[in-house]
Short mmCIF file of C-alpha atoms in Angstrom, two decimals:
data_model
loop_
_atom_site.label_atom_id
_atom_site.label_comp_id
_atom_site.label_asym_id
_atom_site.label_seq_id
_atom_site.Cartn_x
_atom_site.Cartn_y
_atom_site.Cartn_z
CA UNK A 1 -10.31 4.07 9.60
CA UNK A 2 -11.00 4.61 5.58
CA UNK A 3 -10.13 2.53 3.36
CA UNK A 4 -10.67 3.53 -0.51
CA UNK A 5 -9.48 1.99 -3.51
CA UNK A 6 -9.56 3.78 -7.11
CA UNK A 7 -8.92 2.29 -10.61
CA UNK A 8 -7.14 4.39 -12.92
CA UNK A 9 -5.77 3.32 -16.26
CA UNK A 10 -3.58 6.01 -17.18
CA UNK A 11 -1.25 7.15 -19.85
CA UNK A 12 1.01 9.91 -20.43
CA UNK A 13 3.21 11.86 -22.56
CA UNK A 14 7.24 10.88 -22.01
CA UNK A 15 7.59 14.55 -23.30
CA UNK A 16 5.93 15.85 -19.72
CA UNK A 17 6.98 19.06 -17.80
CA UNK A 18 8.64 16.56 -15.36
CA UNK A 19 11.56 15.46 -17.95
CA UNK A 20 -9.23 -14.92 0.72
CA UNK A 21 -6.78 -16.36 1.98
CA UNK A 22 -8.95 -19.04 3.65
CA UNK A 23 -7.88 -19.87 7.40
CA UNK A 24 -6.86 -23.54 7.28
CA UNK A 25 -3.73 -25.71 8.08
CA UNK A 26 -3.44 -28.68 6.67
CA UNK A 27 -0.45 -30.51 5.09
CA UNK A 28 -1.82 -30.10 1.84
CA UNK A 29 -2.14 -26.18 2.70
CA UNK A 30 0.07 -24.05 0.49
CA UNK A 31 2.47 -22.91 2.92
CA UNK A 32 4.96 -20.07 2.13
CA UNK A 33 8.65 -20.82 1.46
CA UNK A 34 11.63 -18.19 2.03
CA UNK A 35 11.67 -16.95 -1.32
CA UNK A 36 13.70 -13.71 -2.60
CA UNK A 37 12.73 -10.48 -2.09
CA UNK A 38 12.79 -9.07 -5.00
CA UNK A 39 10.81 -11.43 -6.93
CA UNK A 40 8.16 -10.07 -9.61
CA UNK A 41 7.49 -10.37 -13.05
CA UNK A 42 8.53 -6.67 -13.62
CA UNK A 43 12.17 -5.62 -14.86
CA UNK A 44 13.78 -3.49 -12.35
CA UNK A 45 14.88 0.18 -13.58
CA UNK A 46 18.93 0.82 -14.13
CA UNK A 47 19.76 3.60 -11.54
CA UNK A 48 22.93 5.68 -11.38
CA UNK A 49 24.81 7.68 -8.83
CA UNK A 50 22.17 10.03 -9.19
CA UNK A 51 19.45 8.60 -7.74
CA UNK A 52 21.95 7.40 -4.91
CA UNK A 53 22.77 10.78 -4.15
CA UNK A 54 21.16 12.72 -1.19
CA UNK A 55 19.31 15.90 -1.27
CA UNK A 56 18.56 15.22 -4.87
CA UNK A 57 14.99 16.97 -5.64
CA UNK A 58 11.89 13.58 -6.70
CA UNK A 59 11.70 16.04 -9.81
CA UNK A 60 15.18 15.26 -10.64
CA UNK A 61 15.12 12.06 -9.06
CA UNK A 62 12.02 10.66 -11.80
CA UNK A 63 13.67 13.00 -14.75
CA UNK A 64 17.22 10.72 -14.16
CA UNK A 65 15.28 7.50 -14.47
CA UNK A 66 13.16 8.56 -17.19
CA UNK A 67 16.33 8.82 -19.32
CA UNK A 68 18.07 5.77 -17.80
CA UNK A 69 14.77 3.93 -18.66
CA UNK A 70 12.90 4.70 -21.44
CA UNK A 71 9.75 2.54 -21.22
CA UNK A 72 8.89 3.87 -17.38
CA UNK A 73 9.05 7.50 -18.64
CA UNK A 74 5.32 7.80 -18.39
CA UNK A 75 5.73 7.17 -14.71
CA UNK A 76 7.69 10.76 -14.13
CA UNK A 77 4.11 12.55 -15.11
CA UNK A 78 2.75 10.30 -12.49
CA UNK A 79 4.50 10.46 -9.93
CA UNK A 80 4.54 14.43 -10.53
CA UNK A 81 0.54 14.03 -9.42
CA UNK A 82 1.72 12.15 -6.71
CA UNK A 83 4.02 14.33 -5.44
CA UNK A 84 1.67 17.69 -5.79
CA UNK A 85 -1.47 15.20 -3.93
CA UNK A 86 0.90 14.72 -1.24
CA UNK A 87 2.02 18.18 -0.15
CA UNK A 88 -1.64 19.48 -0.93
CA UNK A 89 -2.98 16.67 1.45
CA UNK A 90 -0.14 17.26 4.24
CA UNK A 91 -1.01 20.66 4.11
CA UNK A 92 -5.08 19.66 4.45
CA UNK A 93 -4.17 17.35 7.49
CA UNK A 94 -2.30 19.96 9.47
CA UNK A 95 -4.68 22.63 9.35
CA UNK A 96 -8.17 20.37 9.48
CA UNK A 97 -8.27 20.57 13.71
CA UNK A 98 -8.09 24.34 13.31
CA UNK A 99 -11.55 25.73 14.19
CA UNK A 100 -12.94 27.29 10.71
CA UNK A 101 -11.57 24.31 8.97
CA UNK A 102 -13.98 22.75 6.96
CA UNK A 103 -12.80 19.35 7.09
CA UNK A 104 -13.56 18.69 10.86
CA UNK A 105 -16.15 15.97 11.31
CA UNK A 106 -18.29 13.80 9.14
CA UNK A 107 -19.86 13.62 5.95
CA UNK A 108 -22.73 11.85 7.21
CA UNK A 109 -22.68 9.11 4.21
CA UNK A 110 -20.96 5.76 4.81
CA UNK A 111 -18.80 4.27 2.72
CA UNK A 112 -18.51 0.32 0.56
CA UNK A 113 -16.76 -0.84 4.09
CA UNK A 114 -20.02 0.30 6.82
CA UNK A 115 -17.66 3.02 7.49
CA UNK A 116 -18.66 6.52 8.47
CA UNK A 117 -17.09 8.43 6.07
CA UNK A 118 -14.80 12.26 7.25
CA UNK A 119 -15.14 15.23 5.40
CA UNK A 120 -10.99 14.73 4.74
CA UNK A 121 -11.36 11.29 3.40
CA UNK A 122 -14.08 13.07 0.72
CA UNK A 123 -11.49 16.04 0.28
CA UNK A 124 -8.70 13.67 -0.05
CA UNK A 125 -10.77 11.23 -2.17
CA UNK A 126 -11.52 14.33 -4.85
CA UNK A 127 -8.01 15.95 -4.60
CA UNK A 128 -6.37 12.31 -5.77
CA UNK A 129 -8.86 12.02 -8.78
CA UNK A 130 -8.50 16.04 -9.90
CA UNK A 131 -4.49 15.59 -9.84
CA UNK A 132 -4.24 11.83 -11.45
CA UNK A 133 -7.10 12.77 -13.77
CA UNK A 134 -4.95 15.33 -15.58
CA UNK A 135 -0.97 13.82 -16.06
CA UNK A 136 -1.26 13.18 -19.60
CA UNK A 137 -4.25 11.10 -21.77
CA UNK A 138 -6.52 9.75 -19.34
CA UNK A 139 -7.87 5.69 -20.17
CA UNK A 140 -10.06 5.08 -17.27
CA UNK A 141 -10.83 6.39 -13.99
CA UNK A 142 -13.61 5.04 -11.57
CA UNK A 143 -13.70 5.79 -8.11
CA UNK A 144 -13.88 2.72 -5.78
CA UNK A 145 -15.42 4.15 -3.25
CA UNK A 146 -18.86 2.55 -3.28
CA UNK A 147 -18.76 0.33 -6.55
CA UNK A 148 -16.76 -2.76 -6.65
CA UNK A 149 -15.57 -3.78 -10.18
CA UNK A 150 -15.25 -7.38 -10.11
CA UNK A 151 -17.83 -10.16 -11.69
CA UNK A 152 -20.84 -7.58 -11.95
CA UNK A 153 -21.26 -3.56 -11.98
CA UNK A 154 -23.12 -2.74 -8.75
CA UNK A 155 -26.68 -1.22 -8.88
CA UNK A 156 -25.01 2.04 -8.74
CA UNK A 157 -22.76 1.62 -11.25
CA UNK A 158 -23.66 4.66 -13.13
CA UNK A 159 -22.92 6.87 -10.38
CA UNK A 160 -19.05 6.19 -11.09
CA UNK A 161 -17.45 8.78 -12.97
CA UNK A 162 -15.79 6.49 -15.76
CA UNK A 163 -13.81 8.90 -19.32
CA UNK A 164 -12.51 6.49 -21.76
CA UNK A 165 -9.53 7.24 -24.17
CA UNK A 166 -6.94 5.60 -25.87
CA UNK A 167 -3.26 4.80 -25.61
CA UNK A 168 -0.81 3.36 -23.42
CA UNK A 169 -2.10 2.43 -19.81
CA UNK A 170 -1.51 2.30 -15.92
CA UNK A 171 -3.54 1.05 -13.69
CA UNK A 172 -3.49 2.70 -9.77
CA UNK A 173 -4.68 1.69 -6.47
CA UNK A 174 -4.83 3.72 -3.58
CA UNK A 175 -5.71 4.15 -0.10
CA UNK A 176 -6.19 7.85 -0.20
CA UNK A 177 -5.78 8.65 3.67
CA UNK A 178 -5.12 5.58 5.80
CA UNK A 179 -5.81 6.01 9.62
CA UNK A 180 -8.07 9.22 9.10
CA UNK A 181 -10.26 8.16 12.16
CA UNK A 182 -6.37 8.98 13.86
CA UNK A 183 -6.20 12.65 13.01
CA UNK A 184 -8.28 14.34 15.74
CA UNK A 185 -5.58 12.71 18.19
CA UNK A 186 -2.86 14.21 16.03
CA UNK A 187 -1.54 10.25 14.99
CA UNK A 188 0.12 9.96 12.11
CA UNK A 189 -1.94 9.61 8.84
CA UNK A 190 -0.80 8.86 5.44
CA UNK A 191 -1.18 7.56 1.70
CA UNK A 192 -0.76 4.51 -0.12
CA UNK A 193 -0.70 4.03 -3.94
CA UNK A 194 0.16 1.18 -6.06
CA UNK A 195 1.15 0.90 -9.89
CA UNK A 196 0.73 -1.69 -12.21
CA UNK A 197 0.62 -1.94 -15.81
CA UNK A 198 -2.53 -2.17 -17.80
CA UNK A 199 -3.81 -5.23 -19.21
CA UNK A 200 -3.72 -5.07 -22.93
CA UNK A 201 -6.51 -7.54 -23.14
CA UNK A 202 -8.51 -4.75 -22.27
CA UNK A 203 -9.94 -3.25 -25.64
CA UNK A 204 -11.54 0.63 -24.25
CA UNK A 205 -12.11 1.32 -27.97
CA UNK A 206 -15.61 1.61 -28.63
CA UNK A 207 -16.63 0.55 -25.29
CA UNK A 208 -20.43 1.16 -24.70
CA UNK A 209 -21.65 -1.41 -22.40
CA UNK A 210 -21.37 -1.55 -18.87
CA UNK A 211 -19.73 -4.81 -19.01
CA UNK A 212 -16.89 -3.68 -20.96
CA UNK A 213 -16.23 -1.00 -18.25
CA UNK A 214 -16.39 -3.67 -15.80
CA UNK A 215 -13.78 -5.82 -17.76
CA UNK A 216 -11.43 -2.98 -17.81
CA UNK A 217 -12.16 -2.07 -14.04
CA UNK A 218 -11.12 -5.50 -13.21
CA UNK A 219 -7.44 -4.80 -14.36
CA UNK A 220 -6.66 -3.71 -10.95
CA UNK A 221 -7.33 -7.29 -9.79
CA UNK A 222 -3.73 -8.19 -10.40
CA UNK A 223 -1.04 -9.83 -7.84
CA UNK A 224 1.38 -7.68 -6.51
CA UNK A 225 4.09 -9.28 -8.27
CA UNK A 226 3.00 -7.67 -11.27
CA UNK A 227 3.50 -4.15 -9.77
CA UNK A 228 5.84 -1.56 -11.14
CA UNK A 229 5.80 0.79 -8.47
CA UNK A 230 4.47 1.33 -4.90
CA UNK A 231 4.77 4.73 -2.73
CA UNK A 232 3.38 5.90 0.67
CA UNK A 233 3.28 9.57 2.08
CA UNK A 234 3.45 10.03 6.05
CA UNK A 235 1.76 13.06 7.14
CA UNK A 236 3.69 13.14 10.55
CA UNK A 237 6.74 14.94 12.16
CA UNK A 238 7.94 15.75 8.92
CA UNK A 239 6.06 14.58 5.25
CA UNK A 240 7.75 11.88 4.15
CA UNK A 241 7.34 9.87 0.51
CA UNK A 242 9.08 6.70 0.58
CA UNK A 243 8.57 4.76 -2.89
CA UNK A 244 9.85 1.64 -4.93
CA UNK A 245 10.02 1.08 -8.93
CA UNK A 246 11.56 -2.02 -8.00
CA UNK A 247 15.29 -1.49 -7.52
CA UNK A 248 15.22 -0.68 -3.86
CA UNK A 249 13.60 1.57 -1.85
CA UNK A 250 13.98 5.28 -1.32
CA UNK A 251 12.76 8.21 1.01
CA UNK A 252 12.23 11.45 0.21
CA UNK A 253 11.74 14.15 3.21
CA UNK A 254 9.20 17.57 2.06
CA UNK A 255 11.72 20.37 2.76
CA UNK A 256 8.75 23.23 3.34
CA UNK A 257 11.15 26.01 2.68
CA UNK A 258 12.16 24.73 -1.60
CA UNK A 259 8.77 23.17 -1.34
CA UNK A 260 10.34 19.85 -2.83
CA UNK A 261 11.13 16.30 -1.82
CA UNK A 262 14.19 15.76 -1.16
CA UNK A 263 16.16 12.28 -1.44
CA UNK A 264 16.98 11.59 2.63
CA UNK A 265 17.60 7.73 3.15
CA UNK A 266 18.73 6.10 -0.47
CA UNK A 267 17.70 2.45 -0.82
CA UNK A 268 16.77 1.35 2.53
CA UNK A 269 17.75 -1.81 4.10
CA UNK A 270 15.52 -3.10 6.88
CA UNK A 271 17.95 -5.02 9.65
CA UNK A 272 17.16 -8.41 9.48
CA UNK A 273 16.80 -9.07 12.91
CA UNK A 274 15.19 -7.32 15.51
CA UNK A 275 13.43 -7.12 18.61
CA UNK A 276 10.25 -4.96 18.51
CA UNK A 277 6.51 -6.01 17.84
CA UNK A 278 3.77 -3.91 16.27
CA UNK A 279 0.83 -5.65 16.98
CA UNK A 280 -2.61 -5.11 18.09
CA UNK A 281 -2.07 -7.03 21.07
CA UNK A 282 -5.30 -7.08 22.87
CA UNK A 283 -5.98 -9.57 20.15
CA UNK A 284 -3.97 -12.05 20.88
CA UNK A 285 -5.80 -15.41 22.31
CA UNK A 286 -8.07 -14.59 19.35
CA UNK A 287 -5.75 -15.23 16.74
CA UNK A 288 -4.31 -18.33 15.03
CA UNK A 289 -1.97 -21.23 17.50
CA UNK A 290 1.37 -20.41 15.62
CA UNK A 291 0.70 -16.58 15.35
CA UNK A 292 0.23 -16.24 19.18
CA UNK A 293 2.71 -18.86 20.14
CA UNK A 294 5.14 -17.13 18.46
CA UNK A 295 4.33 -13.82 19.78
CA UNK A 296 4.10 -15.07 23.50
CA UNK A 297 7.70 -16.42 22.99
CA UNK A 298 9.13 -13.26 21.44
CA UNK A 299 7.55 -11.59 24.52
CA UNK A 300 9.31 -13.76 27.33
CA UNK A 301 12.56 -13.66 25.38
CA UNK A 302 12.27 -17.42 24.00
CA UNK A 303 12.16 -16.89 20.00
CA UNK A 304 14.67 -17.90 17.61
CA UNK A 305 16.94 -14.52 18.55
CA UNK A 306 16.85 -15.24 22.62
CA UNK A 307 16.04 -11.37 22.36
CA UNK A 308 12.49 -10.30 24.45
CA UNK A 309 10.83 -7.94 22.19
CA UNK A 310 9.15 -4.65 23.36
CA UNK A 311 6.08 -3.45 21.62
CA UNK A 312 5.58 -0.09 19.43
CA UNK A 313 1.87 0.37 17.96
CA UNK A 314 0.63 3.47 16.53
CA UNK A 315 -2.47 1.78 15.00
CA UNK A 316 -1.78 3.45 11.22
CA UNK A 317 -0.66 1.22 8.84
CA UNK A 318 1.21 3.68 7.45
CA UNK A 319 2.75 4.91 10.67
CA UNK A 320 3.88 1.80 11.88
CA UNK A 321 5.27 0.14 8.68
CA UNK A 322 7.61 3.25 8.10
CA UNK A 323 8.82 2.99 11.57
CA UNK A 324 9.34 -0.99 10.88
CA UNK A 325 11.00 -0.01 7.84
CA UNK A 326 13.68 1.98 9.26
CA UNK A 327 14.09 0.44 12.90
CA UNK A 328 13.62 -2.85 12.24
CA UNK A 329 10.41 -4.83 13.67
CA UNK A 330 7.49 -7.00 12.90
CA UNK A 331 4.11 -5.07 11.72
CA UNK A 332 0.97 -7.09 11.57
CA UNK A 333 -3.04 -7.34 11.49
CA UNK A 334 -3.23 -11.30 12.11
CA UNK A 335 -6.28 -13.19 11.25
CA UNK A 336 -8.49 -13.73 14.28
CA UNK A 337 -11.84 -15.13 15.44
CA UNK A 338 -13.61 -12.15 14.47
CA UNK A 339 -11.78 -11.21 11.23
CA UNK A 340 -10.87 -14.64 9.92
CA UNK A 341 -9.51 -13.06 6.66
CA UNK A 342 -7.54 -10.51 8.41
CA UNK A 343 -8.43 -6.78 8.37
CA UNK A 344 -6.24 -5.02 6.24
CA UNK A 345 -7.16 -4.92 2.34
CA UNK A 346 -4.62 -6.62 -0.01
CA UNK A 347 -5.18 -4.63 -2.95
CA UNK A 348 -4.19 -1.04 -2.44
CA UNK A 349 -3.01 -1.60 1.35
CA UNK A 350 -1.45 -5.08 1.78
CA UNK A 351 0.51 -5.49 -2.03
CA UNK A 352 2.24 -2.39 -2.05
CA UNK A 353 3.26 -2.12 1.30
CA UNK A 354 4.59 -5.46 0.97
CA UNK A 355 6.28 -4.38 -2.34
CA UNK A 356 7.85 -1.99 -0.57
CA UNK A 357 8.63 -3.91 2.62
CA UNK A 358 10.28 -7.05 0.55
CA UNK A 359 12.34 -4.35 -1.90
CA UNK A 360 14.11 -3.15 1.29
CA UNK A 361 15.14 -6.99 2.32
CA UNK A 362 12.05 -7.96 4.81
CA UNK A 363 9.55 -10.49 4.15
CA UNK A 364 5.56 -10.21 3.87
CA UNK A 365 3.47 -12.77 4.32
CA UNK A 366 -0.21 -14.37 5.71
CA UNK A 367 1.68 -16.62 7.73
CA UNK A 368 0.70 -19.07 4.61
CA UNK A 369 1.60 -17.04 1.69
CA UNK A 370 3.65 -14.35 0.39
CA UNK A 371 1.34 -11.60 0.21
CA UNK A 372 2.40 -10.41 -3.07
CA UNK A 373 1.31 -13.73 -4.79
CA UNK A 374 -2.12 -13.46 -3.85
CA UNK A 375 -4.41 -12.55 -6.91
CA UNK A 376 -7.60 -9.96 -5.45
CA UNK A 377 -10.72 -11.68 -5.95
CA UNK A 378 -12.85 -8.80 -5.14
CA UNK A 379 -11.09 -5.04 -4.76
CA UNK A 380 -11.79 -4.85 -0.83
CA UNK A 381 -10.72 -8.09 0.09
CA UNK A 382 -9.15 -8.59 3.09
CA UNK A 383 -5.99 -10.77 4.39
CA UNK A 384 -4.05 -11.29 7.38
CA UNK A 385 -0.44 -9.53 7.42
CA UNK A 386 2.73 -9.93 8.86
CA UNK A 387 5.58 -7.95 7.51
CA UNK A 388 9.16 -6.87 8.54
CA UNK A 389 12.36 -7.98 9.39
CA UNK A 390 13.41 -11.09 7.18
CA UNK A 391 14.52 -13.65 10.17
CA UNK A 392 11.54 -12.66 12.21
CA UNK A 393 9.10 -12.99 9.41
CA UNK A 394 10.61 -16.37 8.55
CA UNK A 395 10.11 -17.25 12.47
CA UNK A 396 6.64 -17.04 11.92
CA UNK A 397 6.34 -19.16 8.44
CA UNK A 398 8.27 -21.67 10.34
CA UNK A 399 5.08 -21.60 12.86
CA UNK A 400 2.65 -21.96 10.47
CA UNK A 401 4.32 -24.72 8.34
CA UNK A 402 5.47 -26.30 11.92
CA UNK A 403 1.61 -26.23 12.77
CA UNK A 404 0.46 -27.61 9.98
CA UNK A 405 2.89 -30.79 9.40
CA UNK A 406 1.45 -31.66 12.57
CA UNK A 407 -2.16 -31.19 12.27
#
């Protein structure tokens, strides 16, 4: 699998076309509380009975709550790019097992991660820069790919293609094509992308060291309590784009024929309760005492519910969250002897999935903390996950704290 992250700090007209979490348990550990779901520093966006109303076009869907709300109108533009990079990269995905394509195999170069990298995660890299590059006055853009903005610019540093402006910001994090290693077997694939607002300790005016780009790179080092938005795109049966601007969560369905996404499930509700586990099992006398316990009792019918649980795993994030999402379920990449700090990336996997996840009722967590607290220390880092269904999720905090009162 690929995992990329890119920094973009962008702004745009309103007037656009589209009107480590360290392994230990202790009782002094910081153990995660039920706490609400919607809880961020951002102000959630008024809707009306517009953007509750099905088969209502994302262009009309973003122009509606542009007008309702003012000060996110710069997202419309944005989500515009979005919208275009998803349809272009569905379309890539479908036809790249066809013979002549040119996106079968590898590049031959590996990426930040050890990695080999696909031609479609290059393709896909390129087509997400080209179409975020150009909503509106761009701040700064730097691909992730191989530098890591944090403390110190890499040795490579200047190999980043960095254009500095003015004017209000964004900042952007994406995982440009989650589970491509999953495409030859025709698994579901898909996008992630997170939004948060730029820093405005960040002075780009004048800039002409490489430290200063590295202080305004590091504005995508933020919690994801300070996002304003998260989306995915599943490149599956159908394309789907589900998204969040905090006030609930919303799918969207690509109807080929209009060429639009249409609003199909307004503000989705996971159930609370549930009885299926999406987990790579094979793990599982590798990962932490409460985490397996807790699985092994789900399994034989003994949890909190008295339900046994049956297993779904695709083995795409993506995939398997969306299914979660809608069905009901608990998704997670525990911690485990060989990936003590989990597997999945918090920054542009982890935080807005679990944006997403917690604005449709469930609960995200390490089994410690809730995910979206967690401040990045380094763009790639990696935590364990556990996300889904609010009283199953809970089941496992209760583990962990349960674990660690007595240890």
């Amino acid at each position: 699998m690929r995992f990329t992250a890119f920094a973009f700090l962008i702004t745009a007209s309103a007037a656009s076309a589209f009107a480590p979490a360290s392994k230990t348990f202790s009782k002094s550990s910081t153990l995660q509380a039920t706490v609400a779901p919607i809880q961020t520093k951002t102000k959630a966006p008024v809707f009306d009975e517009v953007c509750e109303t099905t088969g209502v076009t994302l262009t009309r869907f973003m122009a509606e709550v542009s007008m309702l709300n003012p000060e996110i109108a710069e997202l419309t533009t944005l989500f515009g790019a979005i919208d275009t990079s998803c349809k272009a990269i569905a379309n890539l995905v479908k036809r790249s097992q066809l013979p002549a394509s040119e996106t079968l195999g590898l590049e031959g170069e590996v990426n930040v991660q050890g990695e080999d990298q696909k031609k479609l995660d290059v393709i896909t890299n390129d087509l997400l820069k080209r179409a975020l590059r150009f909503t509106g006055k761009l701040g700064v853009l730097a691909s992730e790919e191989e530098d890591t903005p944090v403390d110190v610019m890499p040795d490579n540093a200047k190999k980043s293609e960095i254009v500095i402006d003015e004017g209000e910001k964004y900042v952007a994090v994406f995982d440009p094509l989650d589970g491509s290693s999953n495409v030859d077997a025709g698994i579901p694939t898909g996008t992630i992308i997170g939004i948060y607002e730029h820093d405005d300790n960040c002075i780009v005016e004048g800039i002409d060291e490489l430290s200063m780009e590295a202080q305004c790179l590091a504005n995508t080092l933020q919690p994801g309590t300070n996002l304003v938005a998260a989306a995915y795109c599943l490149y599956s049966s159908s394309t789907f784009l589900v998204l969040t601007l905090g006030n609930g969560v919303y799918m969207f369905t690509l109807d080929e024929q209009i060429g639009e996404f249409v609003l199909a499930k307004p503000n989705i509700k996971i159930p609370e309760t549930s009885k299926i586990i999406s987990f790579n099992e094979a793990n599982i006398e590798k990962w932490d005492e409460p985490m397996k316990n807790t699985v092994k009792k789900w399994r034989e019918g003994k949890g909190k519910s008295g339900e046994r649980f049956s297993s779904r795993y695709i083995g795409s994030m993506v995939g398997d969250v969306h299914r979660t999402l809608l069905y009901g379920g608990v998704f997670g990449y525990p911690a485990d002897t060989k990936n003590k700090n989990g597997k999945l990336r918090l920054l542009y996997e982890g935080a807005p999935m679990s944006f997403i996840m917690e604005q449709a009722g469930g609960l995200s967590t390490t089994g410690t903390q809730r995910v979206m607290e967690i401040t990045p220390e380094n763009v790639h880092q990696r935590v364990p996950i556990v996300m889904g269904s609010k009283n199953d999720v809970q089941e496992v905090i209760d583990a962990y704290a349960e674990y660690a009162a007595k240890n």
